Amino acid sequence: MSIKSIVAKIFAKSIHKKTQKWVSNPIKTQQKVFLDLIQQASQTQFGKDHNFSLIKSHQDFVNQVPVRDYEALKPYVEKVVKGEPDILWKGKPLYFAKTSGTTSGAKYIPLTKESMPFHIQAARNAILSYIHETGKADFVDGKMIFLQGSPLLEDKNGIKLGRLSGIVAHFVPAYLQKNRMPSWETNCIEDWETKVNAIVEETINEDMAVISGIPSWVQMYFEKLKEKANKPVGEIFKNFNLFIYGGVNYEPYRAKFENLIGRKVDSIELFPASEGFFAYQDSQTAKGMLLLLNSGIFYEFIIANEFHNENVKRYTIGEVELGINYVLIISTNAGLWAYNIGDTVQFTSLKPYRVIVSGRIKHFISAFGEHVIAKEVESALQEAVQNTEVRVNEFTVAPQINPTSGLPYHEWLIEFENEPNNLEEFALKIDDAMRKQNVYYDDLIVGKVLRTVVITKVPKNGFQEYMKSIGKLGGQNKLPRLSDNREIADKLGRE
């Protein structure tokens, strides 16, 4: 065991003790975060406009501050972007994380000197939590790769601007710099396919121990590695034993990854976003990710099915229940207030508070009132492929309201690596799994409003070509798992 791995274990134990202090006092921790946020922002324009000086309780906050998305907060953000100080948070942000908006074009999410450290600490603590639980620390001596956006930053009225993953690249601790790959020059390549090819060349002869990124794009990297070396990734990198991911559910990719790697590897799930780092997987045995309650973020939760109702209730951490689909609402030390990030979560544990990401509030299918969510389609596919040789590269689901014949249906567009021998039987497996999860969907099948799932095969690399066609290939971009319209479905190629 190296000195580095011994030090890592000692550090991991120390961080675990600190974490347990706030984990054991979740409600008190959130109340402290809440009051601190209100106090620090009381003299900002937003704070004055919303009477922060009068806010003493969560109910006061609900009365003064409505839930907003980016569009509703945009008038304040535009002032921050122009360089005005003390608008959403005291002073000016250190950075803007630039993300793609659906209706507003580019979105500029502020990152402050108070919020930025928590992005770095959370990623670090996720790894330390793994070391503390498993006792495995040898990987700290190997090379690590983080597939991410370019670290090149622009200037926006004196504030640095870039993708979150590129901004974070500037904060990699010195003790990781020697182990970290790819090189700065390769990381700065903008074109994703060119970048992945360069990463393959740089890493194929290295001792890669940890690989991190969004599963769909890491899959592309693994495929290119396997093709070039003509052997599984696990043989190329004999000490590769830890995969760190976020952004999308890994389960639909797991079978394909294990085939590409040639063996199983441990994994750590993260829940980061430009708006904040919300949770990380703190256990290899418990389901869900530990919600970070002491990281400068105050959380509220709205039951997803009630989200569009008038005067909807906003729950705090002490009021949530297991298994309910909640819209995640955040207030942060970067100046986001009662902000709807668009993600939905479900609690898997209340001691400690652990969550899974169940989908996006805008990504669902309810063309007939079924309100199918991402978690349900991912679980259904996972159940269908279990104990089979079927492997899926990518998929998305859309309603077909006006078929040329027969009843309407949900169309599953799937790119198979290994396709099933009988596509109709496979479709029925998916359909059965969906009906068990979603009573509304089951009612529509029984009532002959919908017919069972129809699978459409997408040609190899069809999803990559689609993402490339809309300028979202690689980086932090993710394919919606499902949608209530046919915008994606009608643009995808068919076999």
Coordinates of C-alpha atoms in Angstrom, one line a residue:
M1 CA 0.0 0.0 0.0
S2 CA 1.4 3.4 -1.0
I3 CA 1.8 6.4 1.2
K4 CA -0.8 8.2 -1.0
S5 CA -3.4 5.5 -0.5
I6 CA -2.8 5.4 3.3
V7 CA -3.2 9.2 3.5
A8 CA -6.4 8.9 1.4
K9 CA -7.9 6.4 3.9
I10 CA -7.1 8.7 6.8
F11 CA -8.6 11.7 5.0
A12 CA -11.7 9.6 4.1
K13 CA -12.2 8.7 7.8
S14 CA -12.0 12.4 8.8
I15 CA -14.5 13.6 6.1
H16 CA -16.9 10.7 7.1
K17 CA -17.0 12.0 10.7
K18 CA -17.7 15.5 9.5
T19 CA -20.4 14.3 7.2
Q20 CA -22.1 12.3 10.0
K21 CA -22.5 15.4 12.1
W22 CA -24.9 17.1 9.6
V23 CA -26.4 13.8 8.5
S24 CA -27.6 13.2 12.1
N25 CA -29.2 16.7 12.3
P26 CA -30.8 17.1 8.9
I27 CA -33.7 19.5 9.8
K28 CA -31.5 21.7 12.0
T29 CA -28.8 21.8 9.3
Q30 CA -31.3 22.9 6.6
Q31 CA -32.8 25.6 8.9
K32 CA -29.3 27.0 9.5
V33 CA -28.6 27.0 5.7
F34 CA -32.0 28.8 5.1
L35 CA -31.5 31.5 7.7
D36 CA -27.9 32.1 6.6
L37 CA -28.9 32.5 2.9
I38 CA -31.7 35.0 3.8
Q39 CA -29.3 37.0 6.0
Q40 CA -26.5 37.1 3.4
A41 CA -28.8 38.2 0.6
S42 CA -31.0 40.7 2.5
Q43 CA -29.3 43.7 1.0
T44 CA -29.3 42.5 -2.6
Q45 CA -31.9 43.8 -5.0
F46 CA -33.7 40.5 -5.0
G47 CA -33.6 40.5 -1.2
K48 CA -35.1 44.0 -1.0
D49 CA -37.7 43.3 -3.7
H50 CA -38.9 40.2 -1.7
N51 CA -38.7 41.6 1.8
F52 CA -35.9 39.3 3.1
S53 CA -35.6 41.5 6.2
L54 CA -39.1 40.3 7.2
I55 CA -38.5 36.6 6.5
K56 CA -38.1 34.6 9.7
S57 CA -39.6 31.2 8.7
H58 CA -40.2 29.0 5.7
Q59 CA -43.8 30.1 5.5
D60 CA -42.6 33.7 5.3
F61 CA -40.4 32.7 2.4
V62 CA -43.2 31.0 0.6
N63 CA -45.4 34.1 1.0
Q64 CA -42.7 36.4 -0.3
V65 CA -40.9 34.3 -3.0
P66 CA -42.7 32.5 -5.7
V67 CA -41.3 29.4 -7.5
R68 CA -39.5 30.5 -10.6
D69 CA -37.7 28.9 -13.5
Y70 CA -34.9 30.5 -15.5
E71 CA -37.3 32.5 -17.7
A72 CA -39.0 34.1 -14.7
L73 CA -35.7 34.9 -13.0
K74 CA -34.1 36.2 -16.2
P75 CA -34.7 39.9 -15.6
Y76 CA -32.5 39.6 -12.5
V77 CA -29.9 37.4 -14.3
E78 CA -29.6 39.9 -17.2
K79 CA -28.6 42.6 -14.7
V80 CA -25.9 40.3 -13.2
V81 CA -24.7 39.4 -16.8
K82 CA -24.3 43.2 -17.5
G83 CA -21.9 43.4 -14.5
E84 CA -24.2 44.9 -11.9
P85 CA -23.3 43.9 -8.3
D86 CA -25.6 42.9 -5.4
I87 CA -28.5 41.7 -7.6
L88 CA -29.2 38.0 -6.7
W89 CA -26.2 37.6 -4.3
K90 CA -23.8 40.0 -2.7
G91 CA -21.1 41.3 -5.0
K92 CA -20.6 39.7 -8.4
P93 CA -20.3 36.0 -9.4
L94 CA -16.9 34.4 -10.0
Y95 CA -18.2 32.6 -13.1
F96 CA -21.2 32.0 -15.3
A97 CA -21.9 28.4 -16.2
K98 CA -23.4 28.5 -19.7
T99 CA -26.0 25.9 -20.4
S100 CA -28.5 25.3 -23.2
G101 CA -32.0 26.6 -22.6
T102 CA -35.1 25.2 -24.3
T103 CA -36.9 28.4 -24.7
S104 CA -34.4 31.1 -23.8
G105 CA -31.4 30.0 -25.8
A106 CA -28.2 30.1 -23.7
K107 CA -28.7 30.3 -19.9
Y108 CA -26.2 31.9 -17.6
I109 CA -26.1 30.3 -14.2
P110 CA -24.0 32.3 -11.6
L111 CA -21.3 30.6 -9.6
T112 CA -20.1 32.6 -6.6
K113 CA -17.1 32.5 -4.3
E114 CA -19.4 30.9 -1.7
S115 CA -21.0 28.3 -4.0
M116 CA -17.9 27.2 -6.0
P117 CA -16.1 25.3 -3.2
F118 CA -19.1 23.1 -2.7
H119 CA -19.0 21.8 -6.3
I120 CA -15.4 20.7 -5.7
Q121 CA -15.9 19.3 -2.2
A122 CA -18.9 17.2 -3.2
A123 CA -17.0 15.5 -6.0
R124 CA -14.0 14.9 -3.7
N125 CA -16.2 13.6 -0.8
A126 CA -18.0 11.2 -3.1
I127 CA -14.7 9.4 -3.7
L128 CA -13.6 9.7 -0.1
S129 CA -17.0 8.1 1.0
Y130 CA -16.3 5.2 -1.4
I131 CA -12.8 4.8 0.1
H132 CA -14.1 4.9 3.7
E133 CA -16.9 2.3 3.0
T134 CA -14.9 -0.2 0.8
G135 CA -11.4 0.3 2.1
K136 CA -10.3 0.5 -1.5
A137 CA -7.7 3.2 -2.1
D138 CA -5.1 1.8 -4.5
F139 CA -6.7 3.6 -7.4
V140 CA -5.4 6.9 -6.2
D141 CA -2.0 5.8 -7.6
G142 CA -3.3 5.2 -11.1
K143 CA -4.4 7.6 -13.8
M144 CA -7.8 9.3 -13.7
I145 CA -9.8 10.6 -16.6
F146 CA -12.7 13.0 -16.6
L147 CA -14.6 13.3 -19.9
Q148 CA -15.7 16.9 -19.8
G149 CA -16.2 20.1 -21.7
S150 CA -13.4 22.5 -22.8
P151 CA -11.8 24.4 -19.9
L152 CA -11.3 27.5 -22.2
L153 CA -13.3 30.4 -20.7
E154 CA -14.8 33.5 -22.3
D155 CA -15.1 36.9 -20.6
K156 CA -18.6 38.4 -20.0
N157 CA -18.4 41.9 -18.7
G158 CA -15.5 41.0 -16.4
I159 CA -16.9 37.6 -15.4
K160 CA -15.5 34.3 -16.7
L161 CA -18.0 32.2 -18.7
G162 CA -17.9 28.5 -19.7
R163 CA -19.4 25.1 -19.3
L164 CA -19.5 23.9 -15.7
S165 CA -17.2 20.9 -16.3
G166 CA -14.7 23.3 -18.0
I167 CA -14.9 25.7 -15.0
V168 CA -14.4 22.8 -12.5
A169 CA -11.3 21.7 -14.5
H170 CA -9.6 24.9 -13.1
F171 CA -10.1 23.7 -9.6
V172 CA -8.6 20.2 -9.8
P173 CA -6.4 19.8 -6.6
A174 CA -2.7 19.8 -7.1
Y175 CA -2.3 16.3 -5.7
L176 CA -4.5 15.0 -8.6
Q177 CA -2.9 17.0 -11.4
K178 CA -0.1 14.4 -12.1
N179 CA -2.7 11.6 -12.3
R180 CA -5.3 13.5 -14.3
M181 CA -5.9 13.0 -17.9
P182 CA -6.4 14.0 -20.7
S183 CA -3.8 16.7 -21.3
W184 CA -4.9 20.4 -21.1
E185 CA -4.4 20.7 -24.9
T186 CA -6.7 17.7 -25.6
N187 CA -9.3 18.9 -23.1
C188 CA -9.5 22.2 -25.0
I189 CA -10.6 20.5 -28.3
E190 CA -14.2 21.6 -29.0
D191 CA -15.3 19.1 -31.6
W192 CA -16.4 16.0 -29.6
E193 CA -15.4 13.3 -32.0
T194 CA -12.0 14.8 -32.6
K195 CA -11.6 15.1 -28.8
V196 CA -12.5 11.5 -28.1
N197 CA -10.1 10.2 -30.7
A198 CA -7.3 12.3 -29.2
I199 CA -8.2 11.0 -25.7
V200 CA -8.0 7.4 -27.0
E201 CA -4.5 8.1 -28.4
E202 CA -3.4 9.7 -25.1
T203 CA -4.8 7.1 -22.7
I204 CA -4.6 3.7 -24.5
N205 CA -1.1 3.0 -23.1
E206 CA -1.7 4.5 -19.7
D207 CA -2.7 2.9 -16.3
M208 CA -6.2 4.2 -16.1
A209 CA -7.8 3.4 -12.7
V210 CA -10.7 5.8 -12.5
I211 CA -12.9 6.9 -15.5
S212 CA -15.6 9.5 -15.1
G213 CA -18.3 11.1 -17.3
I214 CA -21.8 10.9 -18.6
P215 CA -22.4 7.2 -19.6
S216 CA -23.5 7.8 -23.1
W217 CA -20.3 9.6 -24.0
V218 CA -18.0 7.3 -22.0
Q219 CA -19.6 4.5 -24.0
M220 CA -18.3 6.2 -27.2
Y221 CA -14.8 6.4 -25.7
F222 CA -14.9 2.7 -24.7
E223 CA -16.1 1.6 -28.1
K224 CA -13.2 3.5 -29.8
L225 CA -10.7 2.0 -27.3
K226 CA -11.9 -1.5 -27.9
E227 CA -11.9 -1.1 -31.7
K228 CA -8.3 0.3 -31.7
A229 CA -6.9 -2.3 -29.3
N230 CA -9.1 -5.2 -30.4
K231 CA -9.6 -6.2 -26.8
P232 CA -11.9 -5.3 -23.9
V233 CA -11.3 -2.0 -22.0
G234 CA -10.7 -4.1 -18.8
E235 CA -7.7 -5.7 -20.5
I236 CA -6.4 -2.4 -21.8
F237 CA -6.7 -0.9 -18.3
K238 CA -6.0 -3.8 -16.0
N239 CA -6.4 -1.6 -12.9
F240 CA -9.6 0.1 -14.0
N241 CA -12.0 -0.6 -11.2
L242 CA -14.0 2.6 -10.6
F243 CA -16.5 4.4 -12.9
I244 CA -17.9 7.7 -11.7
Y245 CA -20.9 9.1 -13.5
G246 CA -23.7 11.6 -13.4
G247 CA -26.3 13.2 -15.6
V248 CA -28.3 10.1 -16.5
N249 CA -29.2 6.7 -15.0
Y250 CA -26.4 4.2 -15.5
E251 CA -28.7 1.1 -15.4
P252 CA -29.8 1.1 -19.1
Y253 CA -26.0 1.2 -20.0
R254 CA -24.7 -1.2 -17.4
A255 CA -24.9 -4.4 -19.5
K256 CA -23.3 -2.7 -22.5
F257 CA -20.5 -1.3 -20.3
E258 CA -19.8 -4.6 -18.7
N259 CA -19.5 -6.1 -22.2
L260 CA -17.2 -3.4 -23.3
I261 CA -15.1 -3.6 -20.2
G262 CA -15.2 -7.4 -20.0
R263 CA -15.9 -7.4 -16.3
K264 CA -17.8 -5.6 -13.5
V265 CA -16.4 -2.5 -12.0
D266 CA -17.6 -0.4 -9.0
S267 CA -19.4 2.8 -9.7
I268 CA -20.3 6.0 -8.0
E269 CA -23.3 8.1 -9.0
L270 CA -23.2 11.9 -8.7
F271 CA -26.0 14.5 -9.0
P272 CA -24.3 17.7 -10.1
A273 CA -25.7 20.6 -12.1
S274 CA -24.6 24.1 -12.9
E275 CA -27.1 25.3 -10.3
G276 CA -25.4 23.2 -7.5
F277 CA -24.0 19.8 -6.5
F278 CA -27.0 18.2 -4.9
A279 CA -26.1 14.6 -4.0
Y280 CA -23.7 11.7 -4.4
Q281 CA -23.8 8.0 -3.8
D282 CA -22.4 7.4 -0.3
S283 CA -23.0 3.6 -0.2
Q284 CA -22.3 0.7 -2.5
T285 CA -25.2 -1.2 -0.9
A286 CA -27.9 1.3 -0.2
K287 CA -30.1 2.6 -3.0
G288 CA -30.0 6.3 -3.8
M289 CA -27.6 9.3 -3.3
L290 CA -27.0 11.2 -0.1
L291 CA -28.8 14.6 -0.4
L292 CA -26.2 17.3 0.6
L293 CA -28.0 19.4 3.2
N294 CA -25.1 21.5 4.4
S295 CA -23.8 22.7 1.0
G296 CA -25.2 26.2 0.8
I297 CA -28.5 25.0 -0.7
F298 CA -32.0 25.1 0.8
Y299 CA -34.3 22.5 -0.7
E300 CA -38.1 22.6 -1.2
F301 CA -40.1 19.8 -2.8
I302 CA -43.4 20.0 -4.7
I303 CA -45.4 16.8 -5.5
A304 CA -44.9 16.5 -9.3
N305 CA -48.6 15.6 -10.1
E306 CA -49.6 18.8 -8.2
F307 CA -46.9 21.1 -9.7
H308 CA -49.2 23.1 -12.0
N309 CA -52.0 23.5 -9.4
E310 CA -52.8 26.9 -7.8
N311 CA -51.3 27.5 -4.3
V312 CA -49.4 24.2 -4.4
K313 CA -47.7 23.2 -1.1
R314 CA -43.9 23.5 -0.9
Y315 CA -42.5 20.8 1.4
T316 CA -39.2 21.1 3.4
I317 CA -36.9 18.2 4.2
G318 CA -38.7 17.2 7.4
E319 CA -42.0 16.7 5.5
V320 CA -41.0 14.5 2.6
E321 CA -42.1 10.9 2.2
L322 CA -40.6 7.8 0.5
G323 CA -41.5 7.0 -3.1
I324 CA -43.3 10.2 -4.0
N325 CA -42.2 12.0 -7.2
Y326 CA -41.2 15.5 -6.2
V327 CA -40.1 18.5 -8.3
L328 CA -36.8 19.8 -6.8
I329 CA -36.8 23.5 -5.9
I330 CA -33.6 25.2 -4.6
S331 CA -32.4 28.4 -3.1
T332 CA -28.6 28.8 -3.1
N333 CA -25.6 30.8 -2.2
A334 CA -25.2 31.6 -5.8
G335 CA -28.4 33.7 -5.8
L336 CA -31.0 31.3 -7.1
W337 CA -34.3 31.6 -5.1
A338 CA -37.1 29.1 -5.0
Y339 CA -35.7 28.0 -8.4
N340 CA -37.1 25.1 -10.3
I341 CA -34.2 23.3 -12.0
G342 CA -36.5 21.0 -13.8
D343 CA -35.5 17.7 -12.2
T344 CA -37.8 15.4 -10.2
V345 CA -36.6 13.2 -7.4
Q346 CA -37.8 10.4 -5.2
F347 CA -36.6 9.6 -1.7
T348 CA -35.3 6.1 -1.2
S349 CA -34.3 6.7 2.5
L350 CA -35.2 9.2 5.2
K351 CA -32.4 8.2 7.6
P352 CA -30.2 9.5 6.0
Y353 CA -32.0 11.4 3.2
R354 CA -31.2 9.7 0.0
V355 CA -32.7 10.4 -3.5
I356 CA -32.8 9.1 -7.0
V357 CA -33.4 11.3 -10.0
S358 CA -36.7 10.2 -11.4
G359 CA -36.8 12.4 -14.5
R360 CA -37.5 15.9 -15.7
I361 CA -40.7 17.8 -15.0
K362 CA -40.8 18.7 -18.7
H363 CA -39.9 15.2 -19.9
F364 CA -42.8 12.9 -19.5
I365 CA -45.6 11.3 -21.6
S366 CA -49.1 12.1 -20.7
A367 CA -50.8 12.3 -24.1
F368 CA -53.7 10.3 -22.6
G369 CA -53.3 11.2 -18.9
E370 CA -50.8 8.4 -18.2
H371 CA -48.0 10.7 -16.9
V372 CA -45.2 8.2 -17.5
I373 CA -41.8 9.4 -16.2
A374 CA -38.2 8.6 -17.0
K375 CA -37.7 6.3 -14.0
E376 CA -40.5 4.1 -15.2
V377 CA -39.3 3.6 -18.7
E378 CA -35.7 3.0 -17.5
S379 CA -36.9 0.4 -15.0
A380 CA -39.1 -1.3 -17.6
L381 CA -36.2 -1.6 -20.0
Q382 CA -33.9 -2.9 -17.3
E383 CA -36.5 -5.5 -16.3
A384 CA -36.9 -6.6 -19.9
V385 CA -33.2 -7.1 -20.6
Q386 CA -32.6 -8.9 -17.3
N387 CA -31.2 -12.4 -17.7
T388 CA -31.0 -12.0 -21.5
E389 CA -28.3 -11.4 -24.1
V390 CA -30.1 -8.2 -25.2
R391 CA -27.9 -5.1 -25.0
V392 CA -29.1 -1.5 -25.6
N393 CA -26.9 1.4 -26.7
E394 CA -29.5 4.1 -26.4
F395 CA -33.3 4.7 -26.4
T396 CA -36.0 7.3 -26.1
V397 CA -39.8 7.0 -25.9
A398 CA -42.6 9.1 -27.6
P399 CA -46.4 8.9 -28.0
Q400 CA -47.9 8.0 -31.4
I401 CA -51.3 9.7 -31.2
N402 CA -52.2 9.4 -34.9
P403 CA -51.1 6.0 -36.2
T404 CA -51.8 5.0 -39.8
S405 CA -53.8 2.1 -38.5
G406 CA -55.0 0.7 -35.1
L407 CA -54.9 2.2 -31.7
P408 CA -52.4 4.9 -30.5
Y409 CA -49.3 3.6 -28.7
H410 CA -46.1 4.5 -27.0
E411 CA -43.2 4.1 -29.5
W412 CA -39.9 3.0 -28.1
L413 CA -37.0 4.0 -30.4
I414 CA -34.1 1.7 -29.5
E415 CA -30.6 1.3 -30.8
F416 CA -29.6 -2.3 -30.0
E417 CA -26.1 -3.7 -29.6
N418 CA -27.6 -7.2 -29.4
E419 CA -31.2 -7.2 -30.4
P420 CA -33.8 -9.7 -29.1
N421 CA -34.7 -12.8 -31.1
N422 CA -38.3 -11.9 -31.0
L423 CA -39.0 -8.1 -31.0
E424 CA -42.7 -8.5 -30.3
E425 CA -42.1 -10.6 -27.2
F426 CA -39.5 -8.1 -26.0
A427 CA -42.0 -5.3 -26.5
L428 CA -44.6 -7.2 -24.4
K429 CA -42.0 -7.6 -21.6
I430 CA -41.5 -3.8 -21.6
D431 CA -45.2 -3.3 -21.7
D432 CA -45.9 -5.6 -18.8
A433 CA -43.2 -3.9 -16.7
M434 CA -44.8 -0.5 -17.5
R435 CA -48.2 -1.7 -16.5
K436 CA -47.0 -2.9 -13.2
Q437 CA -45.4 0.5 -12.4
N438 CA -48.1 2.9 -13.7
V439 CA -51.7 2.2 -13.0
Y440 CA -52.9 4.9 -15.4
Y441 CA -51.0 3.3 -18.2
D442 CA -52.4 0.0 -17.3
D443 CA -56.0 1.4 -17.3
L444 CA -55.4 2.8 -20.8
I445 CA -54.2 -0.6 -22.1
V446 CA -57.1 -2.5 -20.4
G447 CA -59.6 0.1 -21.7
K448 CA -58.3 -0.2 -25.2
V449 CA -57.4 3.4 -25.4
L450 CA -53.8 2.4 -26.1
R451 CA -52.3 -0.7 -27.6
T452 CA -49.1 -2.2 -26.3
V453 CA -45.6 -0.8 -26.8
V454 CA -44.3 -0.7 -30.4
I455 CA -40.5 -0.9 -30.8
T456 CA -38.8 0.9 -33.6
K457 CA -35.1 0.0 -34.3
V458 CA -32.7 2.9 -34.7
P459 CA -29.6 2.2 -36.8
K460 CA -26.1 2.0 -35.2
N461 CA -24.9 5.5 -34.1
G462 CA -28.4 6.9 -35.0
F463 CA -28.7 8.7 -31.7
Q464 CA -25.1 10.1 -31.9
E465 CA -26.0 11.4 -35.4
Y466 CA -29.2 13.0 -34.1
M467 CA -27.3 14.7 -31.3
K468 CA -24.6 15.9 -33.7
S469 CA -27.3 17.3 -36.0
I470 CA -28.6 19.6 -33.3
G471 CA -25.2 20.6 -32.1
K472 CA -25.3 18.6 -28.8
L473 CA -22.8 15.8 -29.3
G474 CA -20.7 15.0 -26.3
G475 CA -19.8 17.0 -23.2
Q476 CA -22.6 17.4 -20.7
N477 CA -25.4 17.1 -23.2
K478 CA -28.0 14.4 -22.6
L479 CA -30.7 12.8 -24.7
P480 CA -34.2 13.1 -23.2
R481 CA -35.3 9.7 -22.1
L482 CA -38.9 10.5 -23.1
S483 CA -41.0 13.4 -24.4
D484 CA -44.7 14.2 -24.7
N485 CA -44.3 15.1 -28.4
R486 CA -42.6 13.5 -31.5
E487 CA -40.0 16.2 -32.1
I488 CA -37.1 13.7 -31.5
A489 CA -38.9 10.6 -32.7
D490 CA -39.6 12.0 -36.1
K491 CA -36.1 13.2 -36.6
L492 CA -34.4 9.8 -35.8
G493 CA -33.5 7.5 -38.6
R494 CA -35.2 4.1 -38.8
E495 CA -33.8 0.7 -39.9

